Structure formats: C-alpha cells, structure tokens
Short mmCIF file of C-alpha atoms in Angstrom, two decimals:
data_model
loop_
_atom_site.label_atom_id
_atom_site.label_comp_id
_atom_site.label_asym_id
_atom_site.label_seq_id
_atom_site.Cartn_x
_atom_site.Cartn_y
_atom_site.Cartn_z
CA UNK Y 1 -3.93 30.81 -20.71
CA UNK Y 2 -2.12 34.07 -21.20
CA UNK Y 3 -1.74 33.64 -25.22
CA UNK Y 4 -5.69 33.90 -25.68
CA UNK Y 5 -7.51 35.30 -22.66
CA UNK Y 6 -10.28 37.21 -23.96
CA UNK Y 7 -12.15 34.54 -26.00
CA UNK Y 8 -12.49 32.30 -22.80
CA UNK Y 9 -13.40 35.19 -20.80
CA UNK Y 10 -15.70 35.58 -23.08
CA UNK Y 11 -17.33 32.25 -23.54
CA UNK Y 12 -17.49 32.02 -19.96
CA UNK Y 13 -19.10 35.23 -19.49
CA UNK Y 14 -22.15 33.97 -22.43
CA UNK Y 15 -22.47 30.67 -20.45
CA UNK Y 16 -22.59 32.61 -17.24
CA UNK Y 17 -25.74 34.58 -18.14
CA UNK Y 18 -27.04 31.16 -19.29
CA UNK Y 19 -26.67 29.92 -15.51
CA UNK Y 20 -28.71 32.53 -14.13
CA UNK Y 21 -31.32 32.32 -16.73
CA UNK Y 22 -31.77 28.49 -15.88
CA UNK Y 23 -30.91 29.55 -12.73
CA UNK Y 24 -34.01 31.59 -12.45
CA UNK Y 25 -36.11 29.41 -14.14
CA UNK Y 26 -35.43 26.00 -12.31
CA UNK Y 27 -35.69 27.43 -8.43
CA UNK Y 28 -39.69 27.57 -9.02
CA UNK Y 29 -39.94 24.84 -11.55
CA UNK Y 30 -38.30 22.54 -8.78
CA UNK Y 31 -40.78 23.77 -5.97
CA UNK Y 32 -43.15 21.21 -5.95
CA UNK Y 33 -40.11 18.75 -5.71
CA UNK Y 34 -38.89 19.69 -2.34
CA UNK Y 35 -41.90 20.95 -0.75
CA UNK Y 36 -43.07 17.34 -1.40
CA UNK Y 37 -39.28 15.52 -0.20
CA UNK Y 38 -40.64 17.93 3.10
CA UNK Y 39 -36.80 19.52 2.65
CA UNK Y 40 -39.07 22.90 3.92
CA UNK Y 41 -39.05 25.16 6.21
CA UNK Y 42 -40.84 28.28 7.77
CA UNK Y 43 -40.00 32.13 7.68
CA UNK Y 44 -39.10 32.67 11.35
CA UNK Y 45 -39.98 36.64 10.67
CA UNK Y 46 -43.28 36.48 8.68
CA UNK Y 47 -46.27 36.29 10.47
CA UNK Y 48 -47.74 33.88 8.23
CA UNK Y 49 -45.97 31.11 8.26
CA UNK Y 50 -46.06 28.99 5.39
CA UNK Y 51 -43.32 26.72 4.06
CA UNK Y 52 -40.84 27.45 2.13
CA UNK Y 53 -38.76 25.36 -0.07
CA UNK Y 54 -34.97 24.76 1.62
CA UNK Y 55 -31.37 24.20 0.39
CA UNK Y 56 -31.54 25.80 -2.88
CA UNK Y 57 -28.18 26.30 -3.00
CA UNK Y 58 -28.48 22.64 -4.16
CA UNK Y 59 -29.56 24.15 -7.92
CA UNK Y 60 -27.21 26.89 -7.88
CA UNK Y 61 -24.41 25.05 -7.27
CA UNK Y 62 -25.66 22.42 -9.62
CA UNK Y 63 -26.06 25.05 -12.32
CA UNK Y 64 -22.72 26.64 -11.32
CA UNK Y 65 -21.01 22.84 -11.50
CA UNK Y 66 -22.98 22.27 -14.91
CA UNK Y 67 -21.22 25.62 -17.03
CA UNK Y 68 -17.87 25.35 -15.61
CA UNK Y 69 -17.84 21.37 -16.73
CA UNK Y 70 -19.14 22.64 -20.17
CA UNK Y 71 -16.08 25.26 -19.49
CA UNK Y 72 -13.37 22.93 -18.99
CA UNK Y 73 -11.74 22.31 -22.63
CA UNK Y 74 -11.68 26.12 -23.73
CA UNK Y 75 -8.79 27.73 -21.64
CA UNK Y 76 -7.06 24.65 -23.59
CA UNK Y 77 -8.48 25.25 -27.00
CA UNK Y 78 -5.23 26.58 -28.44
CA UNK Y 79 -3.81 23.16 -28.17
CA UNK Y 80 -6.54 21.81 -30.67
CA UNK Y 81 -6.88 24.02 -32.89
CA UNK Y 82 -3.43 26.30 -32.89
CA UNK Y 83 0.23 25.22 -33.41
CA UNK Y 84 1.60 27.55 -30.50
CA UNK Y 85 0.94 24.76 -27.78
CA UNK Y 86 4.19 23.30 -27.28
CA UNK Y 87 3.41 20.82 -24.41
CA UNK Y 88 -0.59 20.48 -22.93
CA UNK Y 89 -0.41 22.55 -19.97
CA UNK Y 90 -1.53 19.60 -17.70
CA UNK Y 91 -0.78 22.36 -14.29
CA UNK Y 92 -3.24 24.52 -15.55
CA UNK Y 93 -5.84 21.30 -16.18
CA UNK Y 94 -5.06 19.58 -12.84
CA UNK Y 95 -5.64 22.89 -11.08
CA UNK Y 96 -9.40 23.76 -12.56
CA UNK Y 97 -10.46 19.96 -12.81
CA UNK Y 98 -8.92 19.84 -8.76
CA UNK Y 99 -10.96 23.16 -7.81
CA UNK Y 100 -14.09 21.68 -9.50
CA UNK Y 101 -13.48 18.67 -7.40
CA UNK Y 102 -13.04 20.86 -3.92
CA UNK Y 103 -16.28 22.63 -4.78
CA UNK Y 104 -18.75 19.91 -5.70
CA UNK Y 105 -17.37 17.98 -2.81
CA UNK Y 106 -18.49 21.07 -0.53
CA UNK Y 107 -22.06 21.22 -2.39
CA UNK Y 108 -22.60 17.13 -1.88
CA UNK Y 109 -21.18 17.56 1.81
CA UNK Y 110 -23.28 21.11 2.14
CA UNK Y 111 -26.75 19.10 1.07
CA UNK Y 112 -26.07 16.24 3.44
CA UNK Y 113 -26.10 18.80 6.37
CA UNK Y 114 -29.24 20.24 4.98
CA UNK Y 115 -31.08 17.29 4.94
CA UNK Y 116 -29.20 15.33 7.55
CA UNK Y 117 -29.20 18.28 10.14
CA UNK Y 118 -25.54 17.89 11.34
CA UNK Y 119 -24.06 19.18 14.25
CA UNK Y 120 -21.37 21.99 14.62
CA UNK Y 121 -18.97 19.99 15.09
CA UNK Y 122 -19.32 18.19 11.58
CA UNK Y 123 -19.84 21.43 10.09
CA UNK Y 124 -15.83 22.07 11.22
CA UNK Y 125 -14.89 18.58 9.75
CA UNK Y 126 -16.25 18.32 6.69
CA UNK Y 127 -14.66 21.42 4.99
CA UNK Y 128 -11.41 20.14 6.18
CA UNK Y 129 -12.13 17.04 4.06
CA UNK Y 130 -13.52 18.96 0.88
CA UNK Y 131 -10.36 21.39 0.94
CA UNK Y 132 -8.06 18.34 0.71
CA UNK Y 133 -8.26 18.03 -3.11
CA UNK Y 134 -7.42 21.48 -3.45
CA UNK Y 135 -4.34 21.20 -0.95
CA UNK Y 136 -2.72 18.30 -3.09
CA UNK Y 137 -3.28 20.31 -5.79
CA UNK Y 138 -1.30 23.46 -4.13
CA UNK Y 139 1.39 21.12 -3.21
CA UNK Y 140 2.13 19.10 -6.40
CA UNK Y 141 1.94 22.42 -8.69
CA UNK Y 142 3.25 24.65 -6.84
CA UNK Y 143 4.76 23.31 -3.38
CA UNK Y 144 5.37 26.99 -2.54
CA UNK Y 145 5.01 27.65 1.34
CA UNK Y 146 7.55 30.75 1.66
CA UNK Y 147 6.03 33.46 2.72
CA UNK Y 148 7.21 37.69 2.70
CA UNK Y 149 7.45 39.38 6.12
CA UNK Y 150 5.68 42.48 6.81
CA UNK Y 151 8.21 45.17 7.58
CA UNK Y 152 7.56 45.44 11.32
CA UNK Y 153 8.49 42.02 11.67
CA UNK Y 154 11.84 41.80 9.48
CA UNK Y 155 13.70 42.84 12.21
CA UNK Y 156 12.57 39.54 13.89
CA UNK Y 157 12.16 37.16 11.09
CA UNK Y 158 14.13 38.34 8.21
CA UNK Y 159 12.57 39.40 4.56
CA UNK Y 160 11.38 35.50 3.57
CA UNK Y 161 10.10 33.20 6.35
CA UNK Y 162 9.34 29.18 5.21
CA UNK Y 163 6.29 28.27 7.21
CA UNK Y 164 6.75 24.40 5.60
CA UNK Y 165 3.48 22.42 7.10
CA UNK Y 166 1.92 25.41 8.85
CA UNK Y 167 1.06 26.98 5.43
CA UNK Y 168 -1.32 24.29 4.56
CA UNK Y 169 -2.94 24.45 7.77
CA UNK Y 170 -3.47 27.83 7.12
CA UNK Y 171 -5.02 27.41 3.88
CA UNK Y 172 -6.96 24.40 5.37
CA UNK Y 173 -8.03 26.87 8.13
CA UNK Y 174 -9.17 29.06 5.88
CA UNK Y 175 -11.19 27.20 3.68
CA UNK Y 176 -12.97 26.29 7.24
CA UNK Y 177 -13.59 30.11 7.85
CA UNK Y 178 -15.26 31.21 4.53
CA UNK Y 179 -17.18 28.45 4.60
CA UNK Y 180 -18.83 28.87 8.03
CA UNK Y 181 -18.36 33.05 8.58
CA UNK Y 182 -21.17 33.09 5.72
CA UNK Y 183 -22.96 30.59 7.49
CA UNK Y 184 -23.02 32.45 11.19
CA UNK Y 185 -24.41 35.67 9.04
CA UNK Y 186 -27.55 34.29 8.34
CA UNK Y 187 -30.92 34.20 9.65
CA UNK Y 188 -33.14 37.48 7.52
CA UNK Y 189 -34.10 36.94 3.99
CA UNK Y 190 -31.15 37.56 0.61
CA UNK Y 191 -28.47 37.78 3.59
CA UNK Y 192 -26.88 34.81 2.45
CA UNK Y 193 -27.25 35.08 -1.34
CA UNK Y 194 -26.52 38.92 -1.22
CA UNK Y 195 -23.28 39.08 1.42
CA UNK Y 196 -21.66 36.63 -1.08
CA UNK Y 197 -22.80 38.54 -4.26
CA UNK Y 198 -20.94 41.84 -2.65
CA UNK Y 199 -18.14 39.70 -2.44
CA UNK Y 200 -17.98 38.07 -5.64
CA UNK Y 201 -18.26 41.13 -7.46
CA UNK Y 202 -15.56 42.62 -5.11
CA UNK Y 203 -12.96 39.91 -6.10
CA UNK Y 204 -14.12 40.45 -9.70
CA UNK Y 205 -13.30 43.96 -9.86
CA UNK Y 206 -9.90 43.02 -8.37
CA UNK Y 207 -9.08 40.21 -11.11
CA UNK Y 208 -9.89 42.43 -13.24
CA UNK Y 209 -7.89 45.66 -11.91
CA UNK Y 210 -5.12 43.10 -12.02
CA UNK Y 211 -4.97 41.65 -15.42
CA UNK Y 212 -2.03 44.00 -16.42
CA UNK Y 213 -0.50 42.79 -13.41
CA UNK Y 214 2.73 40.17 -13.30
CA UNK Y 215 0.06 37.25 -12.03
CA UNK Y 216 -2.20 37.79 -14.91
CA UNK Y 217 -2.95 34.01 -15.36
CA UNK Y 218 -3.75 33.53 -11.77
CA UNK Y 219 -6.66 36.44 -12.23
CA UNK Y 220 -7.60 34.78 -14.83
CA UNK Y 221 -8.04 31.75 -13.47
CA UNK Y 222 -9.96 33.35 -10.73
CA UNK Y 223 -12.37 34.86 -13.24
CA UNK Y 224 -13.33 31.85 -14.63
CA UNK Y 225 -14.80 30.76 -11.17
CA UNK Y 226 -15.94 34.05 -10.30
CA UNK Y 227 -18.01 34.96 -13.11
CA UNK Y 228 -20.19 32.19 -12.74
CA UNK Y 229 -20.55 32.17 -9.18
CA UNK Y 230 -21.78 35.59 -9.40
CA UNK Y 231 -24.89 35.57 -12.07
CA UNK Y 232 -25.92 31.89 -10.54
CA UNK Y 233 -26.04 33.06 -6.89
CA UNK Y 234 -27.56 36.52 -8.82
CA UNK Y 235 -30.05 34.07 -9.61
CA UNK Y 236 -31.11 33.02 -6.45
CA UNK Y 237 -30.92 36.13 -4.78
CA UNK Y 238 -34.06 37.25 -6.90
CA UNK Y 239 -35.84 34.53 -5.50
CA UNK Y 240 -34.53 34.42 -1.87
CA UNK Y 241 -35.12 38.63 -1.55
CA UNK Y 242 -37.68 39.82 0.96
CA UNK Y 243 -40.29 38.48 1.42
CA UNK Y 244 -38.18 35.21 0.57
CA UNK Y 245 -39.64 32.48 -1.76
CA UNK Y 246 -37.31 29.63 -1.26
CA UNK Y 247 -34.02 29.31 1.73
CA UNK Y 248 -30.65 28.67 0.26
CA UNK Y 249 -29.66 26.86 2.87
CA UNK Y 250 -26.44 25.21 4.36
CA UNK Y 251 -25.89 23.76 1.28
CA UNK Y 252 -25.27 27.56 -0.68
CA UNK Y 253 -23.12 28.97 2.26
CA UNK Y 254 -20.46 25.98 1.71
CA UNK Y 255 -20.97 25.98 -2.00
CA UNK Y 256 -19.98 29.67 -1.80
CA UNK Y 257 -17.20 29.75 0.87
CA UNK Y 258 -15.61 27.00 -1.01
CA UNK Y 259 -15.47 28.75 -4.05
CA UNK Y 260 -13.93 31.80 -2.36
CA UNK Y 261 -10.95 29.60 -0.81
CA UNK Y 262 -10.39 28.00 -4.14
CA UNK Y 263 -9.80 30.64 -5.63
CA UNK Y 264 -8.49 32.85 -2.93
CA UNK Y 265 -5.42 29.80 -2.34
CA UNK Y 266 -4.89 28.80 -5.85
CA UNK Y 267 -5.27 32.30 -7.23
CA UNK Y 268 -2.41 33.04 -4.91
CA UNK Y 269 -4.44 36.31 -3.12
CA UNK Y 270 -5.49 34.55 -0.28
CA UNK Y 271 -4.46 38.07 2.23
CA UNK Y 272 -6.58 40.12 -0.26
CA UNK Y 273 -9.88 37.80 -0.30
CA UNK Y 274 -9.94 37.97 3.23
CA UNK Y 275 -10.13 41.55 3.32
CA UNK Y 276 -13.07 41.03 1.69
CA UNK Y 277 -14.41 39.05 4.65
CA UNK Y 278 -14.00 42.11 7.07
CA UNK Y 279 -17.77 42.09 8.24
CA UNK Y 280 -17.81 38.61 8.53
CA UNK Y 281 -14.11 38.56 10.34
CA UNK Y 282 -16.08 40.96 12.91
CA UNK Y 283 -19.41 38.81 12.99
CA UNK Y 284 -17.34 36.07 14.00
CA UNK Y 285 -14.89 37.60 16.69
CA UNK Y 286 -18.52 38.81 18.12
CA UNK Y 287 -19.46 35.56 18.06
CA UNK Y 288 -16.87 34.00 19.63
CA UNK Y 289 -18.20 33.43 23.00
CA UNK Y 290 -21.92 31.89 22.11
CA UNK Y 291 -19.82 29.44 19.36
CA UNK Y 292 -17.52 28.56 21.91
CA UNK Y 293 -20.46 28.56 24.41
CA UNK Y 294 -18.72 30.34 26.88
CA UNK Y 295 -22.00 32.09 26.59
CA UNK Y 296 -25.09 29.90 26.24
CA UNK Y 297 -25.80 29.47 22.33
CA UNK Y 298 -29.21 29.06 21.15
CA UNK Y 299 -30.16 26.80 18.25
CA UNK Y 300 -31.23 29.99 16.09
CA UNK Y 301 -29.55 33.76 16.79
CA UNK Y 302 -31.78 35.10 14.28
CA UNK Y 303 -33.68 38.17 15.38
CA UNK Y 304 -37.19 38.05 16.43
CA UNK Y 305 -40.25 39.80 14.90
CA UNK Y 306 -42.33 41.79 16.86
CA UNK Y 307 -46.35 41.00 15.14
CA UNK Y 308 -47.13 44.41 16.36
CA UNK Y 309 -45.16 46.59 15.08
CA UNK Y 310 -43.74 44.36 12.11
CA UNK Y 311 -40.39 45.58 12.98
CA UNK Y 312 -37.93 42.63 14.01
CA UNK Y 313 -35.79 42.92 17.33
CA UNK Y 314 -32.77 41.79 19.27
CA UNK Y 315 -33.47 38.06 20.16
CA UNK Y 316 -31.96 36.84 23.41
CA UNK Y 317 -30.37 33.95 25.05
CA UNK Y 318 -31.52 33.58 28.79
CA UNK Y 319 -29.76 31.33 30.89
CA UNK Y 320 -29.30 30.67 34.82
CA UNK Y 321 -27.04 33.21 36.39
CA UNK Y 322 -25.25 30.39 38.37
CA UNK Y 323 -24.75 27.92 35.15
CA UNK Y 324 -22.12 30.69 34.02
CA UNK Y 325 -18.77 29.99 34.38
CA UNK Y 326 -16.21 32.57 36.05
CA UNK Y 327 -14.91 33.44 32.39
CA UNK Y 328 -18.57 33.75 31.29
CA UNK Y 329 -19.55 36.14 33.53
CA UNK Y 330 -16.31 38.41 33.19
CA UNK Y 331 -16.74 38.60 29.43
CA UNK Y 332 -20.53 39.61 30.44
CA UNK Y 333 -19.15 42.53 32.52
CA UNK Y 334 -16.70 43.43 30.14
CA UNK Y 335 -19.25 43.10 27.01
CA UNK Y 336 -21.83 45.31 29.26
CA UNK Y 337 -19.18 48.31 30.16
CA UNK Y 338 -18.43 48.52 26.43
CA UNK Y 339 -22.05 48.98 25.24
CA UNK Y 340 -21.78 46.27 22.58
CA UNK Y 341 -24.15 43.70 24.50
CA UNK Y 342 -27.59 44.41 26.32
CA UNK Y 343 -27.16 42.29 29.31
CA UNK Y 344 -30.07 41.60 31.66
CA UNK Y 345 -30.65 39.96 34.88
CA UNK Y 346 -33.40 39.08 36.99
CA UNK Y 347 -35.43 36.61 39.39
CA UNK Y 348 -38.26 34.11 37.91
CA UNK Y 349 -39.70 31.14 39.53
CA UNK Y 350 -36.33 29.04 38.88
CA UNK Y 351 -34.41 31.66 40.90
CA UNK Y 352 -31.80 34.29 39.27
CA UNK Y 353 -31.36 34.74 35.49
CA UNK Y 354 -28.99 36.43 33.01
CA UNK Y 355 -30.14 36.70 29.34
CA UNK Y 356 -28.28 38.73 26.82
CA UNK Y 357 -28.79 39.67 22.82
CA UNK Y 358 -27.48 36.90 20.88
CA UNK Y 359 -24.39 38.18 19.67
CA UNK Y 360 -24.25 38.51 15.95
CA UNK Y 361 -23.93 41.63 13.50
CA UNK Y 362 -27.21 41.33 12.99
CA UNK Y 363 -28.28 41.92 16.72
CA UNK Y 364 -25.13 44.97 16.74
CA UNK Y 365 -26.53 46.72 14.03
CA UNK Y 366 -30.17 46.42 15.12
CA UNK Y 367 -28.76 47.30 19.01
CA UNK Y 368 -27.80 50.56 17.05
CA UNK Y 369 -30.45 51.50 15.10
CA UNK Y 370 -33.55 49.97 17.07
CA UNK Y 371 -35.99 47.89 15.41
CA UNK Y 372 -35.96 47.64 12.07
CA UNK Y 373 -37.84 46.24 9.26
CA UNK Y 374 -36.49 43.42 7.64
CA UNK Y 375 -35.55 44.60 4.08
CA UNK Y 376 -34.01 47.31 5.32
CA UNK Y 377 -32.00 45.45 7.69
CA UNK Y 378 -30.74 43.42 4.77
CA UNK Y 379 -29.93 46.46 3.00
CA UNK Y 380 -28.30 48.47 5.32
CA UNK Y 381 -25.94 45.10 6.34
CA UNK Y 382 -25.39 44.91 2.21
CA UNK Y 383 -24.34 47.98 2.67
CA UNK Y 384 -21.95 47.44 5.37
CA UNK Y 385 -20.56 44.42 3.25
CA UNK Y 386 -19.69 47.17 0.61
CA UNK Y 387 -17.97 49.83 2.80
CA UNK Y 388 -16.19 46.15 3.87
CA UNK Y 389 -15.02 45.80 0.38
CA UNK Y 390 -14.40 49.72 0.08
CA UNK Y 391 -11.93 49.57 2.83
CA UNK Y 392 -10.37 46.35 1.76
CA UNK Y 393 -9.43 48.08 -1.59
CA UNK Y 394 -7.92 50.96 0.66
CA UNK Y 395 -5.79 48.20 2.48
CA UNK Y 396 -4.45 46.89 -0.68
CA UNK Y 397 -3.80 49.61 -2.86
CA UNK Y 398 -2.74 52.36 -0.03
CA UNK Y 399 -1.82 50.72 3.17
CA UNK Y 400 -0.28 48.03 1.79
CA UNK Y 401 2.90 50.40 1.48
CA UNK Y 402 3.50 49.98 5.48
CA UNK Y 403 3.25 46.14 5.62
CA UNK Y 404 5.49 45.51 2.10
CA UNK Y 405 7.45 46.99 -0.83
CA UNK Y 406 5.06 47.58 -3.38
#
C-alpha cells in the first residue's frame, strides 16, 4: 500500500461521494418499503405524531458495504498491472476482506435488533460475536499483545508489559463500547448520525496528520474505511436532521461503532480513537447506575416535550422509595449533594416515591441550560462532541509527553 497511496485514496474518495449521492437518493425512494414492512415508528418530541420510517442505517451501511466491495482489488492493483509486487500482500487482503466481514456482521446483527426488538442483554452479546472475525484477524497478522507503560507506572511494571489473553479482551471490550456508547446517546433527531460524523471526520483529520508518520500504511488503511463511512452517514444525516424524516436506528449505531473498533484495533490507534469517545465515555459513566439498574431504568431516557412551550425537558424515572436498594439510595444522596441529578421525593396514593432525571448527557446538558428546543439541543451536544475531539487532539499531541517518550 505504501508504493501507490494516492491513486486509491483517490478512487475511494470518487466512490465515496457516489455513496452519499445514492445514499441520499435511496433513504426516500425506499420509504414506502418500510412504512409498509410497519418497521416505523413515531417522533417522541413532535406533537404530531406521524410515522416515520426506522432502521435506516440498514441503507447506509448497505451503501457503505456496496463501495468498499467495489474497493477491494485497488490497494492491490500494483500487483496486476506493475512489476514491483514481489509476493501478493495476502496480510494486507486478509485484514480489509476480515474488517468487511466484522462490519457487515454488525449491520445483519444491528437489523435483527431493529426488527426483532432484543433485549440489553443481547445487545452486549452480539458485538462480542461480530468482533470475532476481526480478533483472528489481529492474532494471525499480527499476534502482537505487548503493550508500552506509561511513565508513572514503569517504576511498577517496567518499560514493556505482555498482557497475552487480556489484550484481546480488551479489544473485544472495546468493540462492545463503541458500539453501544453511540447507542445510549440517542433519543433527539441527527444525534446519532451527527455524534458519529464529528467523529469520523476527527479520526480523518488524524490519518491524515499522520501519513508522514512511521505507521503510514496503517492510516491508510484507516482512510479507506473512514472516508466512506463519513459521506454515507453524511447522507443520512440530511435526512434524519430536525424535524427528522426517517430513524437510523439500532441498526446505524452498530454499523458505526463497528467501524470505529475496526479500524481503531487494526489501525493500531485504539488509545487515540477513544479519545475521541470522551462525551460518550462521560454519557456512559453517567449512566452507569440506570444501565446497571441500580437506579430504576426506563424503556426510553429520551427527554420529554413540553406541547406548550415546544421546548423539550428533563424526563424522569419515578420509582417507590422503598424498592431502592441501600446502594441505590446512597448514590441518590451522593448524585443530589453534587448537583448533577434533580432528585425528588414525595407521597401519592401508593405511599412514598423517589423519581429522578434520567441520567444521560442529554438530561445534564438540558439540567444546565433549562429547556431547550430540540435543534438546538442537537447542536449545542454536536458541539460538545467537537470540543471532545478538540481536547483529544490536545491529549495526543501535548500531553502525551507525560504518559510516553514521544
């Protein structure tokens, strides 16, 4: 890959903008199809409800699947039509072909929970099972689980520490978390679409910023994922932008975390795409005790219009006071002295009750600001996902200095 990058780059960059023009095009020419397969749904925050088409992630992904398979024999073309290829680079062809495989996995499993309506505890397992193709790939070209110590820690653990088994947990685990830390962000229209746009774009600026680096091919690599994923999920975003035309569904958040991991793990920058993740790293550690339901967990966290004022609002989960458990109500003192969660109690006709915001960014920022409209809520978590991406870049190219020699 190294010999010829540009002309790939470049072919994949003309078949990208082909994506999101069919892109564009086949989210409303496929409409009809899934109002009438009843895969619908209604806008929670609208007043008028009226359905909208669901899991559109499904034609994204498809489109996104459809130019990378196109894709797959130019990063090899020198070994048809030049003399330089020595040997075919079957590494570099197991790897893509492997990642394509991890990612339309993660789209089929993704459309199954759309339609199927799994339960949280599937949507744990079946990430594990799409990242396995992208594991065995990790292990038969590269087998590499060594990893560098940050400098507090040398002291401890010495400059190189072999982490063997527990490095493919991690990358197992990880693949779990992008998947599902795009999928607790959710709930207000483009969210979805435009958290992993910020994201995509972030990553592509680093490839990029790193072409002239020692790991050029890995970038590269990277690119060729990232590119498309970005104008297809570009795509979408025009049509799932307030006021929302179609959902993307379960099926876009897996297609999309997937296709961060793959490229975060076999791109070898696994600590860097993360950084990316900070707001969502936060969403979830606020999250933490509704998805372990140490704290009661509604169905939907979303926040909750208000007709009159057309202004949407902290939604709530209200449970019993008594049904809490000890830890539950210490985290609900502890959550209530720090300001970050409105806690409430009271007596109804089924005796005491407790009922606090549901505890997502979403809620944080709107416990903030106040009620908000919904575009701007969008917006102004967009641009949160951007400062995200503005400090990760700090991290990397500043602090890095204090964690490793650089």
């Amino acid at each position: 890959m190294a010999a010829w990058p540009a002309v790939p780059l470049l072919i994949n960059l003309g078949g990208s903008l082909l994506g999101f023009v069919a892109t564009l095009t086949l989210i409303p020419a496929f409409k009809d199809h899934f109002l009438a397969a009843r895969l619908f749904g209604e806008d929670l925050n609208k007043a008028s409800r009226h359905p909208v088409p669901e899991a559109q992630g499904v034609i994204s992904g498809a489109v996104f699947l459809i130019t990378l398979f196109c894709f797959i024999p130019v990063p090899f073309l020198r070994c048809f039509v030049e003399e330089q290829c020595a040997a075919f680079p079957y590494d570099e062809f197991v790897e893509l072909i492997g990642s394509l495989l991890a990612i339309c996995c993660m789209i089929f499993l993704g459309f199954a929970d759309d339609v199927l309506n799994l339960r949280w505890r599937h949507k744990l397992l079946l990430p594990t099972m799409a990242s396995l193709p992208l594991l065995m790939v990790y292990f038969t070209n590269f087998g590499n689980t060594t990893i560098v110590v940050p400098k507090p820690f040398r002291v401890l653990l010495g400059m190189h520490l072999d982490l063997g088994i527990l490095y493919y947990v991690y990358m197992g685990m990880l693949a779990v978390f992008c998947t599902n830390a795009i999928n607790i962000l959710a709930g207000i229209n483009g969210i979805e679409a435009g958290q992993s746009l910020v994201i995509a774009a972030s990553i592509i600026v680093f490839n990029t910023v790193e072409l002239n680096g020692d790991y050029r091919d890995d970038h590269i690599f990277s690119l060729y994922f990232m590119i498309p994923f970005f104008f297809t999920t570009l795509g979408l975003f025009y049509h799932n932008w307030y006021p929302s035309r179609v959902f993307v569904g379960d099926t876009f958040c897996y297609f999309a975390g997937m296709t961060f991991a793959v490229v975060g793990i076999l791109g070898h920058f696994s600590k860097t795409m993360l950084l990316f993740f900070i707001p969502q790293v936060l969403n979830f550690l606020y999250s933490l005790p509704q998805l372990f339901h140490i704290i009661p967990c509604p169905r939907h966290r979303l926040p909750r219009l208000n007709p009159s004022t057309g202004k949407l609002e902290m939604s709530y989960s209200k449970f019993k006071t008594k049904s809490l458990s000890a830890l539950g109500t210490n985290i609900l003192k502890a959550v209530k002295i720090l300001h970050i969660v409105d806690v409430r109690s009271g007596t109804d006709e089924d005796g005491e009750y407790t009922e606090c915001n549901n505890m997502t960014l979403i809620n944080f920022v709107i416990k903030l600001i106040g009620p908000t409209h919904e575009r701007n809520l969008t917006l102004l978590l967009l641009l949160i996902q951007v400062l995200g991406s503005t400090i990760a870049f700090s991290i990397r190219y500043q602090l890095v200095r204090l964690f490793y020699d650089v």
